[in-house]
Coordinates of C-alpha atoms in Angstrom, one line a residue:
M15 CA -54.8 76.4 -29.8
T16 CA -52.0 76.3 -27.9
L17 CA -49.7 75.8 -30.0
Q18 CA -49.5 79.0 -30.8
P19 CA -47.0 80.2 -27.7
S20 CA -44.2 77.7 -28.3
W21 CA -44.2 78.0 -31.7
R22 CA -44.4 81.5 -31.9
A23 CA -41.5 81.4 -29.0
A24 CA -39.1 79.5 -31.3
R25 CA -39.9 81.6 -34.1
A26 CA -38.4 84.4 -31.8
W27 CA -35.4 82.3 -31.1
W28 CA -34.4 81.8 -33.9
A29 CA -34.9 85.6 -34.6
I30 CA -32.3 86.0 -32.1
L31 CA -30.1 82.9 -32.5
P32 CA -27.3 85.3 -35.4
V33 CA -27.8 88.2 -33.0
L34 CA -26.3 85.4 -30.6
L35 CA -24.0 83.9 -33.1
A36 CA -22.6 87.6 -34.0
I37 CA -21.7 88.5 -30.2
T38 CA -19.5 85.3 -30.5
S39 CA -17.9 86.1 -33.3
L40 CA -17.2 89.7 -32.0
A41 CA -16.1 88.6 -28.9
Q42 CA -13.4 85.5 -31.4
G43 CA -12.4 88.7 -33.1
S44 CA -11.9 90.9 -30.1
S45 CA -8.3 92.8 -29.4
H46 CA -6.7 90.1 -28.3
P47 CA -3.2 90.4 -26.0
K48 CA 0.3 90.8 -28.2
E49 CA 1.5 87.3 -28.2
F50 CA 4.9 85.5 -27.5
N51 CA 6.3 83.4 -30.8
Y52 CA 6.9 80.3 -29.2
V53 CA 7.7 76.4 -31.3
L54 CA 6.5 73.5 -29.8
W55 CA 7.9 70.1 -30.2
H56 CA 6.6 66.2 -28.9
C57 CA 9.0 64.4 -27.2
P58 CA 9.3 60.3 -27.7
T59 CA 7.2 58.2 -25.8
D60 CA 10.5 56.8 -24.7
I61 CA 12.1 60.0 -23.0
T62 CA 11.1 60.3 -19.3
L63 CA 12.2 63.5 -16.5
N64 CA 15.1 61.7 -16.0
S65 CA 16.4 61.7 -19.5
V66 CA 19.8 63.7 -19.3
D67 CA 19.3 64.2 -22.7
A68 CA 15.5 65.0 -22.5
A69 CA 15.1 68.1 -23.8
E70 CA 17.3 67.6 -26.7
R71 CA 15.9 64.9 -27.8
C72 CA 12.2 66.6 -28.1
Q73 CA 12.4 67.7 -31.7
L74 CA 8.8 66.2 -32.8
T75 CA 6.4 68.4 -35.3
E76 CA 3.9 66.1 -34.0
R77 CA 2.5 63.9 -31.2
P78 CA 4.0 60.8 -31.2
I79 CA 1.4 57.6 -33.0
A80 CA 2.0 55.9 -29.6
S81 CA 1.3 58.2 -27.5
G82 CA -1.7 59.1 -29.4
Q83 CA -3.6 56.2 -29.3
R84 CA -3.8 55.5 -25.8
F85 CA -7.1 56.3 -23.9
D86 CA -5.8 56.1 -20.2
N87 CA -4.1 59.4 -18.7
A88 CA -0.8 58.8 -19.9
N89 CA 2.7 60.9 -19.5
Q90 CA 2.7 63.6 -22.4
L91 CA 6.5 65.3 -22.7
M92 CA 6.4 68.0 -25.1
R93 CA 9.6 71.3 -25.4
I94 CA 8.4 74.8 -26.1
E95 CA 10.9 77.6 -27.0
I96 CA 9.3 80.4 -26.4
I97 CA 11.4 83.9 -28.0
N98 CA 11.2 87.3 -26.3
P99 CA 12.4 89.5 -29.1
T100 CA 13.3 92.5 -26.2
A101 CA 16.7 92.9 -24.8
Q102 CA 14.5 92.8 -21.3
T103 CA 13.1 90.0 -19.0
Q104 CA 9.9 89.9 -19.9
T105 CA 6.6 88.7 -17.6
A106 CA 4.4 86.6 -19.6
Q107 CA 1.4 84.0 -19.0
L108 CA 1.4 80.9 -20.7
F109 CA -1.9 79.5 -21.0
I110 CA -2.7 75.9 -21.5
G111 CA -6.5 74.6 -22.2
P112 CA -8.8 72.9 -21.9
Y113 CA -9.7 73.0 -18.3
Y114 CA -9.7 69.7 -17.8
L115 CA -7.1 68.6 -18.7
P116 CA -6.3 66.5 -15.3
D117 CA -2.4 67.6 -14.5
L118 CA -1.0 69.9 -16.0
S119 CA 3.4 70.5 -15.0
I120 CA 6.4 73.3 -16.3
L121 CA 10.1 72.2 -15.9
N122 CA 13.3 73.3 -16.5
P123 CA 15.3 71.1 -19.0
D124 CA 18.2 71.9 -17.4
D125 CA 16.5 70.7 -14.2
P126 CA 13.6 68.5 -15.2
S127 CA 12.6 66.8 -11.9
A128 CA 12.2 70.4 -9.7
P129 CA 8.6 71.5 -11.6
I130 CA 8.5 75.3 -12.1
A131 CA 4.8 75.7 -11.6
Q132 CA 1.9 72.4 -11.1
G133 CA -1.4 73.0 -12.1
G134 CA -4.7 70.6 -13.3
A135 CA -8.2 70.0 -13.5
F136 CA -7.6 67.3 -10.7
A137 CA -5.6 70.7 -8.7
G138 CA -9.3 72.0 -8.5
G139 CA -10.3 75.5 -9.0
S140 CA -8.5 76.6 -5.8
H141 CA -5.0 76.6 -7.0
S142 CA -3.5 79.7 -8.4
A143 CA -3.0 78.7 -12.5
A144 CA -6.9 77.8 -12.2
S145 CA -8.8 80.1 -15.0
L146 CA -12.0 80.1 -17.5
G147 CA -11.3 77.3 -20.1
G148 CA -7.5 76.5 -19.0
H149 CA -4.3 76.8 -16.8
I150 CA -2.3 80.1 -16.8
F151 CA 1.4 80.0 -15.0
T152 CA 3.7 83.0 -14.7
L153 CA 6.9 82.8 -16.7
E154 CA 10.3 85.1 -16.8
L155 CA 11.5 85.2 -20.1
S156 CA 15.4 86.3 -20.4
P157 CA 16.1 87.9 -23.5
G158 CA 16.2 85.4 -26.9
A159 CA 15.2 82.2 -26.3
N160 CA 13.7 80.6 -23.7
Q161 CA 12.8 76.6 -23.3
R162 CA 10.6 75.0 -20.8
L163 CA 9.1 71.4 -20.8
I164 CA 5.7 70.9 -20.3
A165 CA 4.2 67.9 -18.5
I166 CA 0.3 66.9 -19.3
R167 CA -1.4 63.5 -18.1
A168 CA -4.2 63.4 -20.0
P169 CA -5.2 60.8 -22.5
G170 CA -3.6 60.2 -25.6
F171 CA -5.6 62.0 -27.9
A172 CA -7.0 64.7 -25.9
H173 CA -6.7 68.4 -27.3
I174 CA -4.1 70.6 -26.2
S175 CA -4.4 74.2 -26.9
I176 CA -1.0 76.6 -25.8
Q177 CA -0.6 80.5 -25.9
V178 CA 1.9 82.7 -24.3
N179 CA 0.4 86.3 -23.6
S180 CA 2.3 89.4 -22.6
I181 CA 1.5 91.0 -19.4
D182 CA 0.1 94.8 -20.0
A183 CA 1.2 97.3 -16.8
S184 CA -1.7 96.6 -14.8
G185 CA -1.1 92.7 -14.4
L186 CA -4.1 91.9 -16.7
T187 CA -3.7 90.0 -20.3
P188 CA -6.3 90.9 -21.8
N189 CA -8.2 88.7 -23.9
G190 CA -11.7 88.0 -26.0
R191 CA -11.6 84.1 -24.0
I192 CA -13.0 84.6 -20.9
L193 CA -15.9 87.0 -23.0
N194 CA -16.2 84.1 -25.4
I195 CA -17.2 81.5 -22.9
G196 CA -19.6 83.7 -21.0
V197 CA -20.9 84.4 -24.2
H198 CA -21.0 80.0 -24.9
L199 CA -22.1 79.8 -20.9
G200 CA -25.4 82.4 -21.5
M201 CA -26.4 80.7 -24.9
L202 CA -26.6 77.5 -23.5
A203 CA -28.3 79.0 -20.0
A204 CA -31.0 81.0 -22.6
L205 CA -31.9 77.5 -24.4
T206 CA -32.0 75.8 -20.7
G207 CA -34.3 78.3 -19.9
L208 CA -36.6 78.4 -23.0
A209 CA -36.9 74.1 -22.6
L210 CA -37.9 75.0 -19.0
V211 CA -40.7 77.7 -20.2
G212 CA -41.5 74.8 -22.9
W213 CA -41.9 72.0 -19.8
F214 CA -44.3 74.5 -18.0
L215 CA -46.2 75.5 -21.1
R216 CA -47.1 71.5 -22.3
P217 CA -45.4 69.5 -19.4
N218 CA -45.5 66.6 -21.3
V219 CA -43.1 63.8 -21.0
V220 CA -40.9 64.6 -24.2
N221 CA -40.5 68.6 -22.8
S222 CA -39.3 66.7 -19.6
R223 CA -36.3 65.1 -21.3
L224 CA -35.7 67.9 -23.8
L225 CA -34.9 70.3 -20.1
L226 CA -33.2 67.7 -18.8
L227 CA -30.8 67.0 -22.0
T228 CA -30.4 71.2 -22.1
G229 CA -29.5 70.9 -18.1
L230 CA -27.1 68.4 -18.6
I231 CA -25.4 70.6 -21.5
A232 CA -25.6 73.7 -19.3
I233 CA -23.7 72.0 -16.1
Q234 CA -21.3 69.7 -18.0
V235 CA -20.4 72.8 -20.3
A236 CA -19.7 74.4 -17.1
L237 CA -17.4 71.8 -15.4
G238 CA -15.2 71.6 -18.5
T239 CA -14.5 75.2 -18.8
G240 CA -13.9 75.7 -15.1
F241 CA -16.7 77.3 -14.0
A242 CA -18.1 75.2 -12.0
S243 CA -14.1 74.5 -10.4
L244 CA -14.3 78.0 -9.8
L245 CA -17.3 78.8 -8.7
M246 CA -17.0 76.2 -6.1
P247 CA -12.7 75.8 -5.4
S248 CA -14.0 74.2 -2.0
V249 CA -15.2 71.1 -3.5
S250 CA -12.6 68.3 -5.3
G251 CA -11.4 69.1 -8.5
L252 CA -11.0 64.6 -8.9
V253 CA -14.7 64.6 -7.8
L254 CA -15.4 67.6 -10.3
M255 CA -14.1 66.2 -13.4
M256 CA -15.2 62.9 -12.0
A257 CA -18.0 64.0 -12.9
F258 CA -17.6 66.0 -16.4
S259 CA -16.9 62.5 -17.7
V260 CA -19.5 61.4 -15.9
L261 CA -22.1 64.0 -17.5
I262 CA -20.6 63.1 -21.1
M263 CA -22.5 59.6 -21.1
L264 CA -25.5 60.6 -19.0
R265 CA -25.8 63.7 -22.2
T266 CA -25.5 61.4 -24.6
A267 CA -27.7 58.8 -22.8
A268 CA -30.6 61.4 -22.4
W269 CA -30.0 62.9 -26.2
G270 CA -30.9 59.5 -27.2
W271 CA -34.2 58.8 -25.0
L272 CA -35.2 62.3 -26.3
Y273 CA -35.4 60.9 -30.0
Q274 CA -36.8 57.1 -28.7
S275 CA -39.6 59.4 -27.1
L276 CA -39.7 61.0 -30.5
I277 CA -39.7 58.3 -32.9
E278 CA -41.2 55.5 -30.6
P279 CA -44.8 56.3 -31.2
H280 CA -44.0 56.0 -34.6
Y281 CA -41.8 52.8 -35.3
S282 CA -42.0 50.3 -32.7
Q283 CA -40.3 47.9 -33.8
R284 CA -38.4 44.9 -31.3
W285 CA -35.0 45.5 -32.4
Y286 CA -35.3 49.2 -32.2
Q287 CA -36.5 49.4 -28.1
W288 CA -33.5 46.9 -27.6
G289 CA -31.4 48.9 -29.2
C290 CA -32.1 51.5 -27.3
G291 CA -32.4 49.8 -24.1
L292 CA -28.8 48.4 -24.6
S293 CA -27.5 51.7 -25.1
Y294 CA -28.8 52.3 -21.6
S295 CA -27.5 49.9 -19.6
L296 CA -24.3 50.6 -21.7
S297 CA -24.3 53.8 -20.3
I298 CA -24.5 53.0 -17.1
V299 CA -21.7 50.7 -17.7
A300 CA -19.4 53.3 -18.4
I301 CA -20.3 55.2 -16.2
A302 CA -19.5 53.0 -13.4
F303 CA -16.0 52.7 -15.2
Y304 CA -15.7 56.0 -14.9
L305 CA -16.2 55.9 -11.2
M306 CA -13.9 52.8 -10.3
N307 CA -11.2 54.9 -12.4
W308 CA -11.5 52.3 -15.5
L309 CA -11.0 54.5 -17.8
V310 CA -9.2 52.7 -20.6
A311 CA -12.9 50.5 -21.3
A312 CA -14.9 53.8 -19.8
R313 CA -13.4 55.6 -22.9
I314 CA -14.0 53.0 -25.6
L315 CA -17.1 52.2 -24.6
S316 CA -17.9 55.6 -24.3
L317 CA -16.7 56.5 -27.8
A318 CA -18.5 53.6 -29.4
L319 CA -21.8 54.5 -27.7
I320 CA -20.9 58.6 -28.6
L321 CA -21.1 56.8 -32.3
M322 CA -23.5 54.2 -32.2
I323 CA -26.3 55.8 -30.4
P324 CA -26.7 58.5 -33.3
L325 CA -26.6 55.8 -35.8
L326 CA -29.5 53.9 -34.1
H327 CA -31.5 57.0 -34.1
T328 CA -31.0 57.4 -37.6
V329 CA -32.7 54.4 -39.2
A330 CA -35.2 54.0 -37.1
A331 CA -35.9 57.5 -38.3
L332 CA -35.3 56.6 -42.1
R333 CA -37.7 53.6 -41.3
V334 CA -40.7 55.7 -40.1
R335 CA -44.0 55.7 -42.4
T336 CA -45.7 57.5 -40.3
F337 CA -44.4 60.4 -39.1
V338 CA -46.4 64.1 -39.6
P339 CA -45.7 64.9 -43.1
L340 CA -43.2 67.8 -41.7
L341 CA -42.1 66.0 -38.8
K342 CA -40.0 63.3 -40.5
P343 CA -37.2 65.5 -42.9
A344 CA -36.6 67.8 -39.8
L345 CA -36.4 64.7 -37.4
V346 CA -33.7 63.0 -40.0
G347 CA -31.6 66.1 -41.0
S348 CA -31.6 67.1 -37.7
L349 CA -30.1 64.0 -36.7
V350 CA -28.0 63.8 -39.8
I351 CA -26.8 67.0 -39.1
Y352 CA -25.6 65.9 -35.9
D353 CA -23.9 62.8 -36.9
A354 CA -22.0 64.8 -39.1
L355 CA -20.9 66.8 -36.3
Q356 CA -19.9 64.5 -34.1
I357 CA -17.7 62.8 -36.9
I358 CA -16.1 66.1 -37.6
A359 CA -15.6 66.6 -33.9
L360 CA -13.9 63.6 -33.4
V361 CA -11.5 63.4 -36.3
L362 CA -10.6 67.4 -35.5
L363 CA -10.0 65.9 -31.7
T364 CA -6.7 63.6 -33.2
V365 CA -5.6 64.9 -35.7
N366 CA -5.3 68.6 -34.5
A367 CA -2.8 68.1 -31.0
G368 CA -2.3 71.2 -29.9
M369 CA -1.7 74.5 -32.3
S370 CA -5.5 75.0 -33.6
D371 CA -8.4 75.9 -31.7
L372 CA -10.8 74.1 -34.2
P373 CA -11.8 71.4 -31.9
I374 CA -12.5 73.4 -29.4
V375 CA -14.5 75.6 -31.7
I376 CA -16.8 72.4 -32.9
S377 CA -17.6 71.2 -29.4
R378 CA -19.1 74.7 -29.0
I379 CA -21.1 74.4 -31.7
L380 CA -22.1 71.3 -30.6
D381 CA -23.2 72.4 -27.5
I382 CA -25.4 74.9 -29.3
A383 CA -26.6 72.5 -32.0
V384 CA -27.5 69.9 -30.4
P385 CA -30.0 71.5 -27.9
L386 CA -31.4 73.8 -31.3
L387 CA -31.9 70.4 -33.3
A388 CA -33.8 69.0 -30.7
M389 CA -36.0 71.9 -30.2
A390 CA -36.3 72.2 -33.5
A391 CA -37.7 68.1 -34.1
V392 CA -40.1 68.8 -30.5
L393 CA -41.5 71.9 -31.7
L394 CA -42.3 70.3 -34.7
R395 CA -43.9 67.0 -33.3
N396 CA -45.6 69.4 -30.4
R397 CA -47.4 71.5 -34.1
G398 CA -48.1 68.0 -36.0
S399 CA -49.8 66.5 -32.5
D400 CA -52.0 69.9 -32.9
Q401 CA -53.3 68.9 -35.2
Q402 CA -53.8 65.3 -35.2
L403 CA -56.4 67.4 -32.5
A404 CA -58.8 67.5 -35.3
S405 CA -59.3 63.9 -35.9
T406 CA -60.5 63.1 -32.5
E407 CA -63.3 61.5 -34.3
Q408 CA -61.7 59.0 -35.9
D409 CA -59.2 58.2 -32.8
L410 CA -62.3 57.4 -31.1
A411 CA -63.5 55.4 -33.6
R412 CA -61.0 53.3 -33.5
R413 CA -60.8 53.3 -29.7
E414 CA -64.6 52.1 -30.1
A415 CA -63.5 49.8 -33.0
S416 CA -60.6 48.6 -30.7
L417 CA -63.0 48.5 -27.6
A418 CA -65.5 45.7 -29.6
A419 CA -62.2 43.4 -30.8
E420 CA -61.4 43.3 -26.6
T421 CA -65.5 42.3 -25.8
A422 CA -65.2 39.4 -29.1
A423 CA -62.2 38.0 -27.2
R424 CA -63.8 38.2 -24.0
N425 CA -66.4 36.7 -25.2
D426 CA -64.0 34.0 -27.1
K427 CA -62.7 32.9 -23.8
H428 CA -66.5 32.6 -21.8
A429 CA -67.4 30.3 -24.7
L430 CA -63.4 28.3 -24.9
I431 CA -64.4 28.5 -21.5
H432 CA -68.2 26.8 -21.4
M433 CA -67.0 24.6 -23.7
L434 CA -64.4 23.0 -22.3
T435 CA -66.5 22.3 -19.2
E436 CA -68.3 20.2 -21.1
E437 CA -65.7 18.6 -23.0
V438 CA -64.2 17.9 -19.6
R439 CA -67.6 16.8 -17.8
D440 CA -67.6 13.4 -19.8
P441 CA -64.3 11.9 -19.2
L442 CA -64.8 13.1 -15.2
A443 CA -67.7 11.6 -14.6
G444 CA -66.3 8.3 -16.4
I445 CA -63.6 8.6 -13.9
Q446 CA -65.3 9.6 -10.7
T447 CA -67.7 6.3 -11.8
A448 CA -65.4 3.9 -12.5
S449 CA -63.0 5.0 -9.1
R450 CA -66.8 3.8 -7.4
E451 CA -66.6 1.1 -8.8
L452 CA -63.1 0.2 -7.8
L453 CA -63.5 1.1 -3.8
D454 CA -66.7 -1.8 -4.4
P455 CA -65.7 -4.8 -2.3
S456 CA -68.0 -6.3 -3.6
I457 CA -65.9 -6.9 -6.7
K458 CA -63.6 -9.8 -7.0
N459 CA -62.9 -10.1 -10.0
M460 CA -59.7 -9.2 -11.8
A461 CA -61.2 -8.7 -15.2
T462 CA -63.6 -5.9 -13.9
V463 CA -60.9 -4.3 -12.1
Q464 CA -58.5 -3.9 -14.8
Q465 CA -61.3 -2.8 -17.6
T466 CA -62.3 -0.4 -14.9
V467 CA -58.4 0.4 -14.9
R468 CA -58.7 1.0 -18.5
R469 CA -61.7 3.1 -18.5
I470 CA -59.9 5.6 -16.2
N471 CA -56.6 5.6 -18.6
V472 CA -59.1 6.6 -21.3
S473 CA -60.9 9.1 -19.5
A474 CA -57.5 11.0 -18.3
R475 CA -55.9 10.6 -21.4
T476 CA -59.0 12.1 -22.8
I477 CA -58.4 14.7 -20.5
N478 CA -54.9 15.6 -21.2
E479 CA -55.4 16.0 -24.7
I480 CA -57.9 18.6 -24.3
I481 CA -55.5 20.3 -22.1
E482 CA -52.2 20.1 -24.7
R483 CA -54.9 21.6 -26.9
C484 CA -56.0 24.7 -25.9
D485 CA -51.7 24.9 -24.5
L486 CA -51.4 24.4 -28.1
H487 CA -54.3 27.2 -28.9
N488 CA -52.8 29.3 -26.8
R489 CA -49.4 29.3 -28.2
L490 CA -50.5 29.4 -31.5
E491 CA -52.2 32.7 -30.3
D492 CA -50.1 35.0 -28.3
E493 CA -46.6 34.0 -29.6
G494 CA -46.1 32.0 -33.1
I495 CA -44.7 28.1 -32.9
T496 CA -41.6 27.6 -34.7
P497 CA -41.5 24.0 -36.4
N498 CA -39.0 21.8 -35.3
L499 CA -37.9 20.2 -38.6
R500 CA -36.6 16.7 -39.1
N501 CA -37.1 13.4 -41.5
I502 CA -40.4 11.9 -40.6
D503 CA -41.9 9.1 -41.6
C504 CA -45.5 10.0 -42.1
Q505 CA -47.1 6.4 -42.7
H506 CA -46.1 5.2 -39.4
L507 CA -47.1 8.4 -37.8
L508 CA -50.9 7.8 -39.0
K509 CA -51.5 4.0 -38.7
E510 CA -49.9 5.0 -34.6
L511 CA -53.2 7.5 -34.8
I512 CA -55.2 5.0 -35.6
T513 CA -54.6 3.1 -33.3
R514 CA -54.7 5.4 -30.5
F515 CA -58.2 6.6 -31.6
D516 CA -59.4 2.8 -32.3
L517 CA -60.2 2.8 -35.7
H518 CA -59.1 -0.4 -37.0
G519 CA -61.5 -2.4 -39.5
R520 CA -62.8 1.7 -40.1
V521 CA -59.5 3.2 -42.2
K522 CA -58.9 2.8 -44.7
L523 CA -55.0 3.7 -45.7
T524 CA -54.5 4.0 -48.9
G525 CA -51.8 6.1 -51.4
P526 CA -48.2 5.8 -52.2
P527 CA -45.7 4.8 -48.8
L528 CA -44.7 8.5 -47.3
T529 CA -41.8 6.9 -45.4
W530 CA -40.1 10.5 -44.9
V531 CA -41.2 14.1 -45.3
N532 CA -39.5 17.0 -43.6
S533 CA -41.8 18.0 -40.7
D534 CA -42.8 18.8 -37.2
I535 CA -43.2 15.6 -35.6
Q536 CA -45.3 16.8 -33.1
L537 CA -47.4 19.7 -35.0
L538 CA -48.2 16.9 -37.6
D539 CA -49.3 14.1 -34.5
K540 CA -51.8 17.0 -33.9
L541 CA -53.0 18.3 -36.8
F542 CA -53.9 14.2 -37.8
G543 CA -55.1 13.6 -34.5
N544 CA -57.2 16.4 -34.4
L545 CA -58.2 14.9 -38.6
L546 CA -59.5 12.0 -37.4
D547 CA -61.1 12.6 -33.9
N548 CA -63.2 14.8 -35.9
A549 CA -64.1 11.9 -37.8
R550 CA -64.5 10.0 -35.9
Q551 CA -67.2 11.8 -34.0
Y552 CA -69.2 13.3 -37.2
A553 CA -69.1 10.2 -39.6
R554 CA -72.1 8.1 -40.2
P555 CA -72.1 5.3 -37.7
N556 CA -69.8 2.0 -38.5
S557 CA -69.3 3.7 -42.1
L558 CA -65.8 3.7 -44.1
I559 CA -63.0 6.2 -43.2
E560 CA -60.7 6.2 -46.1
V561 CA -57.0 8.1 -45.5
S562 CA -55.3 8.5 -48.7
V563 CA -51.8 9.7 -48.9
F564 CA -50.1 11.5 -52.0
D565 CA -46.4 13.0 -53.0
E566 CA -45.4 14.2 -55.8
L567 CA -42.2 13.2 -56.1
Q568 CA -43.8 10.1 -56.0
Q569 CA -46.0 10.6 -59.3
S570 CA -44.5 9.6 -62.7
D571 CA -45.0 12.7 -64.4
Y572 CA -43.4 14.8 -62.3
G573 CA -41.0 15.7 -64.8
Q574 CA -43.4 17.4 -66.8
A575 CA -44.0 20.0 -64.3
P576 CA -43.2 23.4 -64.4
A577 CA -39.5 24.4 -63.1
T578 CA -41.4 27.0 -61.3
H579 CA -43.0 24.5 -59.6
R580 CA -42.6 23.2 -55.8
P581 CA -43.5 19.8 -54.9
S582 CA -46.1 18.9 -52.5
W583 CA -46.8 16.5 -50.5
G584 CA -50.5 15.5 -47.9
V585 CA -52.9 13.5 -46.4
K586 CA -56.9 13.4 -47.6
I587 CA -59.5 12.2 -44.6
S588 CA -62.4 11.9 -46.0
H589 CA -65.8 10.0 -44.7
E590 CA -69.6 9.7 -45.3
I591 CA -72.6 12.1 -43.2
D592 CA -75.6 12.4 -42.5
P593 CA -77.2 15.3 -44.4
E594 CA -78.9 16.1 -41.3
T595 CA -75.5 16.6 -40.0
A596 CA -73.2 18.5 -42.1
P597 CA -71.1 21.1 -41.2
D598 CA -71.5 25.0 -42.1
G599 CA -68.6 25.1 -44.8
D600 CA -68.1 28.8 -44.6
Q601 CA -67.7 28.1 -40.2
I602 CA -66.4 24.9 -39.9
F603 CA -62.1 26.3 -39.3
N604 CA -63.9 29.1 -37.0
Q605 CA -63.1 29.1 -33.4
H606 CA -65.7 27.3 -31.0
Y607 CA -67.2 26.4 -34.1
Q608 CA -69.8 22.6 -33.7
A609 CA -72.0 21.0 -35.5
H610 CA -74.5 18.6 -34.4
S611 CA -72.5 15.4 -33.5
A612 CA -73.3 12.3 -34.7
N613 CA -71.5 10.2 -32.2
Q614 CA -70.5 12.7 -28.9
G615 CA -72.0 15.0 -27.6
G616 CA -69.9 18.0 -28.1
G617 CA -66.6 19.4 -27.5
S618 CA -64.2 22.2 -27.4
G619 CA -64.6 23.3 -31.0
L620 CA -61.1 24.4 -31.0
G621 CA -59.8 20.9 -33.2
L622 CA -60.3 22.1 -36.8
S623 CA -59.1 25.6 -36.2
L624 CA -56.2 24.6 -34.7
A625 CA -55.5 22.3 -37.4
R626 CA -55.9 25.1 -40.2
Q627 CA -53.6 27.3 -37.8
I628 CA -51.0 24.5 -37.5
A629 CA -51.1 23.5 -40.6
Q630 CA -49.9 27.6 -41.8
V631 CA -47.1 27.1 -39.8
L632 CA -45.9 23.9 -41.3
N633 CA -46.3 25.6 -45.0
G634 CA -48.7 24.4 -46.0
Q635 CA -52.8 24.7 -46.3
L636 CA -55.9 22.8 -45.2
S637 CA -59.0 22.8 -47.2
Y638 CA -62.9 21.1 -47.0
H639 CA -64.9 19.9 -49.4
A640 CA -68.6 18.7 -48.8
T641 CA -70.9 17.5 -51.2
N642 CA -74.4 16.3 -49.9
D643 CA -73.6 13.1 -47.8
H644 CA -69.8 12.6 -47.8
V645 CA -67.0 15.3 -46.7
T646 CA -62.8 15.8 -47.9
F647 CA -60.6 17.0 -45.5
T648 CA -57.3 17.7 -47.8
L649 CA -54.2 18.7 -46.1
E650 CA -51.2 20.2 -48.8
V651 CA -48.0 20.5 -48.1
Q652 CA -44.8 22.0 -50.3
H653 CA -41.0 20.0 -49.9
C654 CA -38.7 21.8 -48.2

């Protein structure tokens, strides 16, 4: 089975993972250089580099709240006091990370207007301070306390990591930072390679999106750690950092795109599809904001998407009921773990201002965990797909049933077109005959002309009713109808229809005066019209058509009804029939069914079918009862 290579590869990867984590731990615990002790203070937001007492007023142990809430690249000022415990001047390296901090300046408190050194991600990989994972500045430390000001232009919530290390006799500062980043990039490259192998083994949509996600994560980390800048020093740092920001949104959107391909085949609700489409659209908007340097709007939108996109897919995965048994727990579990890691990362990023590397650690865990969790879900999905191949015969049977349904629908359409052709033929013939009569120059009698025009009008109205009936049929079949409810004089509507169908003298209208009902007048017009037209066609010639109205609210014994009973109103239409033309009660509401008409040659067969559908839309029901020579149609609708 094609499952075996990818499944064995996954098991091998999970076996290698502890080794890689051990390497990471070894790198974390590798020998560090001698570090100088230092104290870091934050400056109030009202202090600028031109302030005379800038250094003395920088006494805050935490980042100012007003500064931490800013989403633009705001200026932040800090004072660092580095202790040189020796009696000699020492050369040290001040490391400030992460690399993607836009602008950095080191200043002398005695003359803050002239920077001692400058750097930052915008300076690019060719700048002397650029280093893997951050920026390094060389300082000469006098014996005792050494004061420096650090000016940073970055978002208020940006994490800042600071180290002050000594330089050995060779001029190097040995530490595990570069090794850590190298191992991290290597693991991401391995994951990307594994995704590439999976895509070669099974080149489908899911594996393509998985490869895209892992590749984007690897590229984003390469940009964020400065690896790409150092590899391409001639490329503008501003361009690379803009690409880094754009990749954050592309990575988030690609992650959602992958999980959509895993969830949507089993959960195709409209709200979920719209939510996914909206998330992609907003991601494009955020990318446009980054490209236009609208950083505040871009970062707020990015934060909202990072939190909401996982929530969208988690809710959808929890509501799925048709997953392969092993896939749903794995998929939901991976989403919950991802949500938890994202929240922890955001909390650590905003709480730890500069004395802890926890945000960096959790970010690296996320970089590895996201593709790993996605790979596990994809592999389980592939395994489930392979298991479903055993049910090919059932799939073929379902396809045959679907084909049969399509064939039946096509036959229904053909039958409808045929019946419509027959129904339209008579009024068209009437119009054609009347037109010839009007064109006859021998006709001088105005009464004859008016009678001919009336015949044309009747035929045109008949054709219009046929068109409206077909349109209503299509709307009910394809998209559904929401009734426009309002108070209606039902008694008046019935009288209008009796006049329209020229049934005066044949219809006996009985029952209480149903002067108002809460319903849709257009739908009721079609429903009553179809029932009266059916009675006109199939009633015994010159027989009486009884129309009886009832309303439970107006009955004297309604107050004795149970409290849970909802009152209803309705109409009964009864008429006599010839036993030879009695319709089939089991098929009378079927589409295109036609009994032999006593008074007319044919029709589309949609009238009673539409009447029952309209009754259901109006929260009612239409029933049929017949005896040997008498039929009754009863419409019953609950009061709103």
